[in-house]
GROMACS .gro file of C-alpha atoms in nm:
model
  429
    1MET     CA    1  -0.276   1.317   2.528
    2THR     CA    2  -0.226   1.080   2.817
    3GLN     CA    3  -0.270   0.707   2.793
    4THR     CA    4  -0.571   0.734   3.014
    5GLU     CA    5  -0.724   1.003   2.782
    6ASP     CA    6  -0.647   0.789   2.481
    7LEU     CA    7  -0.838   0.490   2.624
    8ALA     CA    8  -1.146   0.691   2.748
    9PRO     CA    9  -1.439   0.719   2.509
   10PRO     CA   10  -1.502   1.064   2.339
   11GLU     CA   11  -1.726   1.298   2.491
   12PRO     CA   12  -2.057   1.398   2.318
   13PRO     CA   13  -1.969   1.656   2.054
   14ARG     CA   14  -2.037   2.012   2.155
   15GLY     CA   15  -2.232   2.219   1.919
   16SER     CA   16  -2.345   1.920   1.684
   17GLY     CA   17  -2.693   1.881   1.854
   18ARG     CA   18  -2.661   1.500   1.838
   19PRO     CA   19  -2.539   1.264   2.102
   20SER     CA   20  -2.232   1.031   2.052
   21PRO     CA   21  -2.341   0.671   1.936
   22ARG     CA   22  -2.258   0.380   2.158
   23VAL     CA   23  -2.004   0.259   1.883
   24HIS     CA   24  -1.858   0.570   1.725
   25ARG     CA   25  -1.931   0.625   1.336
   26ALA     CA   26  -1.559   0.656   1.299
   27TRP     CA   27  -1.508   0.277   1.340
   28TRP     CA   28  -1.781   0.194   1.084
   29VAL     CA   29  -1.611   0.432   0.833
   30ALA     CA   30  -1.286   0.251   0.921
   31ALA     CA   31  -1.453  -0.078   0.850
   32VAL     CA   32  -1.601   0.039   0.513
   33THR     CA   33  -1.235   0.165   0.413
   34PHE     CA   34  -1.098  -0.164   0.519
   35VAL     CA   35  -1.336  -0.380   0.300
   36THR     CA   36  -1.277  -0.120   0.009
   37ILE     CA   37  -0.914  -0.171   0.036
   38VAL     CA   38  -0.946  -0.539   0.047
   39GLY     CA   39  -1.173  -0.553  -0.266
   40ALA     CA   40  -0.938  -0.329  -0.458
   41ALA     CA   41  -0.632  -0.552  -0.360
   42ALA     CA   42  -0.738  -0.801  -0.616
   43PHE     CA   43  -0.571  -0.612  -0.904
   44MET     CA   44  -0.243  -0.591  -0.692
   45SER     CA   45  -0.216  -0.945  -0.673
   46VAL     CA   46  -0.210  -1.015  -1.043
   47PRO     CA   47   0.124  -0.878  -1.197
   48GLY     CA   48   0.362  -1.128  -1.049
   49LEU     CA   49   0.123  -1.386  -1.171
   50LEU     CA   50   0.115  -1.272  -1.538
   51ILE     CA   51   0.486  -1.264  -1.605
   52ASP     CA   52   0.516  -1.625  -1.714
   53PRO     CA   53   0.196  -1.654  -1.905
   54LEU     CA   54   0.229  -1.341  -2.093
   55HIS     CA   55   0.598  -1.447  -2.180
   56GLY     CA   56   0.464  -1.787  -2.283
   57GLU     CA   57   0.172  -1.664  -2.496
   58PHE     CA   58   0.299  -1.350  -2.661
   59GLY     CA   59   0.670  -1.394  -2.638
   60TRP     CA   60   0.732  -1.068  -2.468
   61SER     CA   61   1.049  -1.043  -2.263
   62ARG     CA   62   1.031  -1.021  -1.892
   63GLY     CA   63   1.189  -0.686  -1.921
   64THR     CA   64   0.904  -0.574  -2.146
   65ILE     CA   65   0.638  -0.706  -1.892
   66GLY     CA   66   0.832  -0.560  -1.601
   67PHE     CA   67   0.808  -0.211  -1.762
   68ALA     CA   68   0.436  -0.234  -1.785
   69VAL     CA   69   0.434  -0.336  -1.410
   70SER     CA   70   0.671  -0.045  -1.344
   71VAL     CA   71   0.448   0.221  -1.515
   72ASN     CA   72   0.169   0.072  -1.316
   73LEU     CA   73   0.364   0.123  -0.984
   74ALA     CA   74   0.515   0.467  -1.081
   75LEU     CA   75   0.162   0.602  -1.154
   76TYR     CA   76   0.031   0.460  -0.843
   77GLY     CA   77   0.281   0.655  -0.668
   78LEU     CA   78   0.267   0.992  -0.854
   79THR     CA   79  -0.116   0.990  -0.857
   80ALA     CA   80  -0.135   0.949  -0.479
   81PRO     CA   81  -0.057   1.317  -0.370
   82PHE     CA   82  -0.294   1.458  -0.606
   83ALA     CA   83  -0.569   1.208  -0.508
   84ALA     CA   84  -0.522   1.317  -0.135
   85ALA     CA   85  -0.583   1.676  -0.266
   86LEU     CA   86  -0.870   1.585  -0.467
   87MET     CA   87  -1.037   1.412  -0.166
   88ASP     CA   88  -1.010   1.746   0.015
   89ARG     CA   89  -1.169   1.911  -0.281
   90PHE     CA   90  -1.441   1.668  -0.407
   91GLY     CA   91  -1.486   1.420  -0.102
   92ILE     CA   92  -1.330   1.093  -0.042
   93ARG     CA   93  -1.646   0.897  -0.172
   94ARG     CA   94  -1.651   1.046  -0.500
   95VAL     CA   95  -1.259   1.009  -0.571
   96VAL     CA   96  -1.249   0.651  -0.447
   97ALA     CA   97  -1.569   0.539  -0.646
   98LEU     CA   98  -1.432   0.690  -0.970
   99ALA     CA   99  -1.093   0.518  -0.897
  100LEU     CA  100  -1.265   0.172  -0.870
  101LEU     CA  101  -1.424   0.207  -1.188
  102VAL     CA  102  -1.101   0.309  -1.376
  103ILE     CA  103  -0.949  -0.009  -1.238
  104ALA     CA  104  -1.226  -0.207  -1.342
  105GLY     CA  105  -1.218  -0.076  -1.699
  106GLY     CA  106  -0.836  -0.103  -1.720
  107SER     CA  107  -0.840  -0.468  -1.599
  108ALA     CA  108  -1.137  -0.568  -1.825
  109LEU     CA  109  -0.967  -0.413  -2.133
  110THR     CA  110  -0.656  -0.642  -2.099
  111VAL     CA  111  -0.841  -0.943  -2.209
  112THR     CA  112  -0.849  -0.774  -2.559
  113MET     CA  113  -0.481  -0.688  -2.587
  114THR     CA  114  -0.256  -0.819  -2.860
  115THR     CA  115   0.060  -0.607  -2.837
  116SER     CA  116   0.269  -0.500  -2.553
  117TRP     CA  117   0.180  -0.136  -2.575
  118GLN     CA  118  -0.171  -0.223  -2.481
  119LEU     CA  119  -0.047  -0.384  -2.169
  120VAL     CA  120   0.130  -0.067  -2.080
  121LEU     CA  121  -0.181   0.146  -2.151
  122TYR     CA  122  -0.435  -0.075  -1.976
  123TRP     CA  123  -0.259  -0.224  -1.683
  124GLY     CA  124   0.021   0.022  -1.667
  125VAL     CA  125  -0.167   0.354  -1.731
  126LEU     CA  126  -0.534   0.307  -1.634
  127VAL     CA  127  -0.493   0.064  -1.349
  128GLY     CA  128  -0.204   0.253  -1.225
  129LEU     CA  129  -0.407   0.586  -1.229
  130GLY     CA  130  -0.694   0.408  -1.043
  131SER     CA  131  -0.474   0.231  -0.791
  132GLY     CA  132  -0.294   0.563  -0.723
  133SER     CA  133  -0.630   0.716  -0.609
  134MET     CA  134  -0.676   0.402  -0.385
  135ALA     CA  135  -0.328   0.429  -0.240
  136LEU     CA  136  -0.238   0.464   0.133
  137ALA     CA  137  -0.308   0.818   0.111
  138PHE     CA  138  -0.678   0.716   0.107
  139ALA     CA  139  -0.618   0.531   0.458
  140ALA     CA  140  -0.406   0.836   0.585
  141THR     CA  141  -0.685   1.075   0.495
  142VAL     CA  142  -0.953   0.875   0.672
  143THR     CA  143  -0.746   0.838   0.966
  144TYR     CA  144  -0.667   1.198   0.993
  145ARG     CA  145  -1.016   1.307   0.953
  146TRP     CA  146  -1.212   1.051   1.162
  147PHE     CA  147  -0.965   0.976   1.461
  148VAL     CA  148  -0.786   1.174   1.710
  149ALA     CA  149  -0.712   0.878   1.948
  150ARG     CA  150  -0.585   0.537   1.818
  151ARG     CA  151  -0.449   0.670   1.492
  152GLY     CA  152  -0.147   0.456   1.502
  153LEU     CA  153  -0.368   0.142   1.546
  154VAL     CA  154  -0.622   0.252   1.276
  155THR     CA  155  -0.334   0.324   1.032
  156GLY     CA  156  -0.202  -0.023   1.094
  157ILE     CA  157  -0.534  -0.174   1.044
  158LEU     CA  158  -0.606  -0.004   0.722
  159THR     CA  159  -0.263  -0.055   0.589
  160ALA     CA  160  -0.297  -0.433   0.657
  161ALA     CA  161  -0.628  -0.435   0.449
  162GLY     CA  162  -0.419  -0.455   0.114
  163ALA     CA  163  -0.239  -0.767   0.263
  164SER     CA  164  -0.568  -0.916   0.355
  165GLY     CA  165  -0.688  -0.880  -0.002
  166GLN     CA  166  -0.370  -1.026  -0.125
  167LEU     CA  167  -0.439  -1.319   0.112
  168VAL     CA  168  -0.795  -1.372  -0.026
  169PHE     CA  169  -0.731  -1.343  -0.389
  170LEU     CA  170  -0.358  -1.469  -0.459
  171PRO     CA  171  -0.428  -1.846  -0.430
  172PHE     CA  172  -0.768  -1.834  -0.619
  173LEU     CA  173  -0.613  -1.609  -0.903
  174SER     CA  174  -0.300  -1.829  -0.933
  175TRP     CA  175  -0.526  -2.146  -0.954
  176MET     CA  176  -0.727  -1.970  -1.207
  177ILE     CA  177  -0.450  -1.864  -1.414
  178GLU     CA  178  -0.289  -2.208  -1.411
  179HIS     CA  179  -0.606  -2.398  -1.498
  180HIS     CA  180  -0.813  -2.147  -1.702
  181GLY     CA  181  -0.565  -1.882  -1.833
  182TRP     CA  182  -0.483  -1.543  -1.740
  183ARG     CA  183  -0.804  -1.360  -1.911
  184PRO     CA  184  -1.060  -1.487  -1.653
  185ALA     CA  185  -0.832  -1.364  -1.373
  186SER     CA  186  -0.834  -1.015  -1.523
  187VAL     CA  187  -1.219  -1.029  -1.563
  188THR     CA  188  -1.228  -1.146  -1.188
  189VAL     CA  189  -1.022  -0.835  -1.081
  190ALA     CA  190  -1.248  -0.605  -1.300
  191LEU     CA  191  -1.570  -0.747  -1.144
  192THR     CA  192  -1.430  -0.730  -0.790
  193ALA     CA  193  -1.326  -0.370  -0.820
  194ALA     CA  194  -1.665  -0.268  -0.960
  195ALA     CA  195  -1.861  -0.468  -0.696
  196VAL     CA  196  -1.707  -0.245  -0.433
  197VAL     CA  197  -1.828   0.073  -0.581
  198PRO     CA  198  -2.191   0.049  -0.448
  199LEU     CA  199  -2.065  -0.006  -0.092
  200VAL     CA  200  -1.821   0.304  -0.105
  201TRP     CA  201  -2.107   0.527  -0.248
  202LEU     CA  202  -2.369   0.417   0.008
  203LEU     CA  203  -2.177   0.391   0.328
  204LEU     CA  204  -1.859   0.593   0.333
  205ARG     CA  205  -1.876   0.953   0.446
  206ASP     CA  206  -1.616   1.212   0.391
  207HIS     CA  207  -1.587   1.391   0.741
  208PRO     CA  208  -1.756   1.317   1.093
  209ALA     CA  209  -1.927   1.661   1.073
  210ASP     CA  210  -2.131   1.513   0.789
  211VAL     CA  211  -2.310   1.293   1.040
  212GLY     CA  212  -2.307   1.551   1.326
  213LEU     CA  213  -2.001   1.404   1.528
  214SER     CA  214  -1.666   1.485   1.643
  215PRO     CA  215  -1.372   1.273   1.543
  216TYR     CA  216  -1.314   0.963   1.747
  217GLY     CA  217  -1.122   1.086   2.078
  218ALA     CA  218  -1.181   1.458   2.011
  219ARG     CA  219  -1.305   1.673   2.300
  220GLU     CA  220  -1.462   1.932   2.053
  221PHE     CA  221  -1.677   1.922   1.765
  222VAL     CA  222  -1.485   1.989   1.444
  223PRO     CA  223  -1.669   2.167   1.186
  224LYS     CA  224  -1.630   2.035   0.831
  225PRO     CA  225  -1.377   2.257   0.634
  226PRO     CA  226  -1.494   2.410   0.301
  227PRO     CA  227  -1.381   2.236  -0.016
  228ALA     CA  228  -1.034   2.308  -0.086
  229VAL     CA  229  -0.992   2.471  -0.437
  230GLY     CA  230  -0.682   2.425  -0.627
  231ALA     CA  231  -0.616   2.073  -0.548
  232ALA     CA  232  -0.333   2.012  -0.798
  233ARG     CA  233  -0.180   2.331  -0.714
  234ARG     CA  234  -0.198   2.248  -0.339
  235ALA     CA  235  -0.032   1.921  -0.392
  236VAL     CA  236   0.267   2.079  -0.573
  237THR     CA  237   0.289   2.359  -0.314
  238VAL     CA  238   0.306   2.125  -0.025
  239LEU     CA  239   0.569   1.924  -0.215
  240VAL     CA  240   0.785   2.226  -0.271
  241ARG     CA  241   0.747   2.335   0.093
  242ALA     CA  242   0.843   1.984   0.231
  243ALA     CA  243   1.111   1.939  -0.015
  244ARG     CA  244   1.300   2.234   0.155
  245THR     CA  245   1.333   2.018   0.479
  246GLY     CA  246   1.574   1.747   0.559
  247PRO     CA  247   1.306   1.483   0.699
  248PHE     CA  248   1.116   1.480   0.371
  249TRP     CA  249   1.414   1.352   0.175
  250LEU     CA  250   1.520   1.104   0.439
  251LEU     CA  251   1.153   0.961   0.452
  252ALA     CA  252   1.131   0.968   0.078
  253GLY     CA  253   1.447   0.799   0.017
  254SER     CA  254   1.394   0.530   0.280
  255PHE     CA  255   1.043   0.464   0.162
  256ALA     CA  256   1.168   0.430  -0.204
  257ILE     CA  257   1.399   0.152  -0.077
  258CYS     CA  258   1.090   0.006   0.110
  259GLY     CA  259   0.891  -0.017  -0.214
  260ALA     CA  260   1.190  -0.148  -0.417
  261SER     CA  261   1.228  -0.439  -0.181
  262THR     CA  262   0.864  -0.510  -0.138
  263ASN     CA  263   0.624  -0.434  -0.427
  264GLY     CA  264   0.901  -0.386  -0.696
  265LEU     CA  265   1.086  -0.710  -0.594
  266VAL     CA  266   0.897  -0.966  -0.397
  267LYS     CA  267   0.537  -0.911  -0.496
  268THR     CA  268   0.634  -0.881  -0.872
  269HIS     CA  269   0.928  -1.118  -0.900
  270PHE     CA  270   0.901  -1.368  -0.610
  271VAL     CA  271   0.657  -1.612  -0.816
  272PRO     CA  272   0.854  -1.630  -1.125
  273ALA     CA  273   1.193  -1.660  -0.929
  274ALA     CA  274   1.043  -1.948  -0.727
  275HIS     CA  275   0.927  -2.108  -1.050
  276ASP     CA  276   1.269  -2.090  -1.183
  277HIS     CA  277   1.377  -2.315  -0.887
  278GLY     CA  278   1.097  -2.575  -0.957
  279MET     CA  279   0.824  -2.453  -0.733
  280PRO     CA  280   0.475  -2.488  -0.872
  281VAL     CA  281   0.316  -2.138  -0.959
  282THR     CA  282   0.035  -2.196  -0.730
  283GLY     CA  283   0.265  -2.294  -0.442
  284ALA     CA  284   0.452  -1.974  -0.477
  285ALA     CA  285   0.157  -1.769  -0.495
  286SER     CA  286   0.031  -1.946  -0.184
  287LEU     CA  287   0.367  -1.842  -0.012
  288LEU     CA  288   0.289  -1.476  -0.114
  289ALA     CA  289  -0.052  -1.527   0.041
  290VAL     CA  290   0.101  -1.645   0.374
  291ILE     CA  291   0.322  -1.323   0.352
  292GLY     CA  292  -0.031  -1.157   0.339
  293LEU     CA  293  -0.144  -1.317   0.638
  294PHE     CA  294   0.153  -1.231   0.860
  295ASP     CA  295   0.147  -0.888   0.713
  296VAL     CA  296  -0.174  -0.810   0.874
  297VAL     CA  297  -0.036  -0.925   1.223
  298GLY     CA  298   0.284  -0.730   1.171
  299THR     CA  299   0.125  -0.411   1.040
  300VAL     CA  300  -0.133  -0.386   1.316
  301ALA     CA  301   0.128  -0.465   1.575
  302SER     CA  302   0.351  -0.195   1.416
  303GLY     CA  303   0.065   0.053   1.440
  304TRP     CA  304   0.004  -0.030   1.815
  305LEU     CA  305   0.360   0.012   1.861
  306SER     CA  306   0.382   0.341   1.690
  307ASP     CA  307   0.161   0.471   1.954
  308ARG     CA  308   0.417   0.377   2.213
  309PHE     CA  309   0.773   0.384   2.080
  310PRO     CA  310   0.976   0.643   1.858
  311ALA     CA  311   0.885   0.587   1.504
  312ARG     CA  312   1.237   0.622   1.366
  313ARG     CA  313   1.366   0.346   1.598
  314LEU     CA  314   1.100   0.120   1.483
  315LEU     CA  315   1.183   0.198   1.126
  316ALA     CA  316   1.550   0.118   1.178
  317VAL     CA  317   1.473  -0.214   1.322
  318TYR     CA  318   1.231  -0.295   1.045
  319TYR     CA  319   1.473  -0.213   0.758
  320SER     CA  320   1.777  -0.374   0.896
  321LEU     CA  321   1.607  -0.709   0.964
  322ARG     CA  322   1.451  -0.698   0.607
  323GLY     CA  323   1.791  -0.644   0.448
  324LEU     CA  324   1.935  -0.927   0.627
  325SER     CA  325   1.650  -1.167   0.535
  326LEU     CA  326   1.703  -1.077   0.151
  327LEU     CA  327   2.055  -1.169   0.165
  328PHE     CA  328   1.983  -1.524   0.248
  329LEU     CA  329   1.689  -1.544   0.001
  330PRO     CA  330   1.904  -1.682  -0.291
  331LEU     CA  331   2.020  -1.980  -0.078
  332LEU     CA  332   1.653  -2.048   0.055
  333LEU     CA  333   1.512  -2.047  -0.285
  334ARG     CA  334   1.752  -2.338  -0.384
  335ALA     CA  335   1.612  -2.546  -0.099
  336TRP     CA  336   1.248  -2.408  -0.131
  337ASP     CA  337   1.083  -2.728   0.025
  338GLU     CA  338   1.279  -2.700   0.337
  339PRO     CA  339   1.149  -2.539   0.678
  340PRO     CA  340   1.379  -2.228   0.652
  341MET     CA  341   1.183  -2.121   0.345
  342LEU     CA  342   0.865  -2.101   0.533
  343LEU     CA  343   1.061  -1.911   0.818
  344PHE     CA  344   1.152  -1.646   0.561
  345ILE     CA  345   0.798  -1.617   0.443
  346VAL     CA  346   0.658  -1.574   0.801
  347PHE     CA  347   0.932  -1.322   0.900
  348TYR     CA  348   0.908  -1.127   0.564
  349GLY     CA  349   0.538  -1.094   0.615
  350LEU     CA  350   0.558  -0.959   0.953
  351ASP     CA  351   0.795  -0.695   0.827
  352TRP     CA  352   0.634  -0.620   0.477
  353VAL     CA  353   0.463  -0.300   0.540
  354ALA     CA  354   0.508  -0.266   0.913
  355THR     CA  355   0.704   0.052   0.792
  356VAL     CA  356   0.381   0.230   0.693
  357PRO     CA  357   0.240   0.335   1.044
  358PRO     CA  358   0.563   0.475   1.170
  359THR     CA  359   0.635   0.649   0.842
  360VAL     CA  360   0.269   0.807   0.855
  361ALA     CA  361   0.342   0.911   1.223
  362LEU     CA  362   0.664   1.083   1.118
  363CYS     CA  363   0.490   1.257   0.844
  364ARG     CA  364   0.216   1.376   1.103
  365GLU     CA  365   0.484   1.472   1.337
  366HIS     CA  366   0.681   1.692   1.102
  367TYR     CA  367   0.413   1.824   0.855
  368GLY     CA  368   0.080   1.841   1.079
  369GLU     CA  369  -0.236   1.926   0.858
  370ASP     CA  370  -0.033   1.863   0.536
  371SER     CA  371   0.074   1.528   0.650
  372ALA     CA  372  -0.166   1.324   0.420
  373ILE     CA  373  -0.047   1.513   0.107
  374VAL     CA  374   0.321   1.492   0.214
  375PHE     CA  375   0.270   1.107   0.290
  376GLY     CA  376   0.124   1.076  -0.069
  377TRP     CA  377   0.468   1.236  -0.201
  378VAL     CA  378   0.678   0.992   0.013
  379LEU     CA  379   0.444   0.715  -0.105
  380ALA     CA  380   0.514   0.840  -0.471
  381ALA     CA  381   0.897   0.779  -0.394
  382HIS     CA  382   0.807   0.445  -0.239
  383GLN     CA  383   0.626   0.353  -0.577
  384LEU     CA  384   0.924   0.494  -0.796
  385GLY     CA  385   1.154   0.289  -0.625
  386ALA     CA  386   0.919  -0.020  -0.680
  387ALA     CA  387   0.883   0.063  -1.026
  388LEU     CA  388   1.255   0.084  -1.107
  389VAL     CA  389   1.312  -0.252  -0.945
  390ALA     CA  390   1.007  -0.422  -1.104
  391TRP     CA  391   1.157  -0.323  -1.448
  392LEU     CA  392   1.541  -0.381  -1.353
  393GLY     CA  393   1.449  -0.726  -1.205
  394GLY     CA  394   1.294  -0.841  -1.524
  395VAL     CA  395   1.593  -0.713  -1.702
  396ALA     CA  396   1.834  -0.874  -1.469
  397ARG     CA  397   1.654  -1.212  -1.529
  398ASP     CA  398   1.686  -1.168  -1.898
  399ALA     CA  399   2.044  -1.086  -1.877
  400PHE     CA  400   2.176  -1.316  -1.592
  401GLY     CA  401   1.927  -1.597  -1.603
  402SER     CA  402   1.845  -1.571  -1.235
  403TYR     CA  403   1.731  -1.298  -0.975
  404ASP     CA  404   2.019  -1.357  -0.737
  405VAL     CA  405   2.192  -1.021  -0.790
  406VAL     CA  406   1.860  -0.822  -0.740
  407TRP     CA  407   1.798  -1.005  -0.402
  408LEU     CA  408   2.152  -0.917  -0.292
  409ALA     CA  409   2.140  -0.559  -0.414
  410SER     CA  410   1.822  -0.504  -0.243
  411GLY     CA  411   1.962  -0.620   0.091
  412GLY     CA  412   2.226  -0.370   0.056
  413LEU     CA  413   1.973  -0.093  -0.010
  414CYS     CA  414   1.786  -0.168   0.304
  415ALA     CA  415   2.110  -0.105   0.507
  416GLY     CA  416   2.100   0.233   0.350
  417ALA     CA  417   1.739   0.280   0.435
  418THR     CA  418   1.830   0.205   0.819
  419LEU     CA  419   2.093   0.479   0.804
  420MET     CA  420   1.852   0.732   0.654
  421VAL     CA  421   1.580   0.688   0.928
  422LEU     CA  422   1.846   0.707   1.202
  423ALA     CA  423   1.945   1.038   1.063
  424LEU     CA  424   1.603   1.181   1.111
  425ARG     CA  425   1.669   1.302   1.446
  426ALA     CA  426   1.957   1.520   1.333
  427ALA     CA  427   1.742   1.637   1.050
  428ARG     CA  428   1.470   1.751   1.285
  429GLU     CA  429   1.724   1.920   1.517
   0.00000   0.00000   0.00000
């Protein structure tokens, strides 16, 4: 498709019997998806804020709390490819609504817990399973079904939705935990997730054909495919088929490092690490919110760039710059009230999930119609990497009394991710 075709509005769909609306319905579906992910992002803001309060109230080690977070992150990733297949079988609306209810239930139950295994069950298992069904595979599925043109841009916007939710909820939840305890924050997360369910049920649609339209940018009407049977079997079959190719392992390995250096490390451990150096918890959480603000800018810009430049080159730049910034973080934390710390926050925000649009683009390039499920498995690797570092970060803090070794090791891992994405051309050839 040429740039001129990409910018032109789609023609009225042929065979649908309904003219194309002035504002294509795809943009309304994208807006509902954005709001849904923003609302669901509340629960993703909490784990890093809970480490010190739970350690203080129950005496649980940071490694134990980190293990519960790691279960959450691992299940988030392992559920994603099956959720993408379930969306093909039962529809996006049903899967997402049920996921939000599971999240609400798990978060609400945490206020009753008295032992660490309950934290693992409620926050780790239930919220992990629900959040996995609300993972980036959701955004990838919506983008693939509803858009032909502007896919990179829409992927960037929907990816940024999670950061927007972090921006909205982090300062408020940290203030609530600091002044009223962690239980009201958990209830707030539960209510927020539940409040989004009616929006999803009433406004989200599974496919353009449901409303008699073609996807945005398509020149032909696309009939809705029949429900896919054997969703779990298809997810596994797609994994087996993709695992026989080199690009899958390079994408999965690099994205695992992406997860380790973001969700597993910074999102989980930045607040307690900054608090170790004397920064107030609310101040540290506000810096994470600033990361969320610039993440929106960086991810949307990355989506725009993914429509115009080779995805693997973009990823190489993102990972190499992220690694360099992590190597300097131990020094910056020791002088957290100086301007360089804010510069790190701005830069890291721009780079946070800028990796997602080019990674989705590479999955689409290599795996076509299976790309949403393949991306789900690549996302599973992302979350397994995050889970490992979420746990090891807590263990390292218990063992060494600081997080310095974890920051430095993650910087080195990012260099490995850079080499992996640069090798993608050779794998494709």
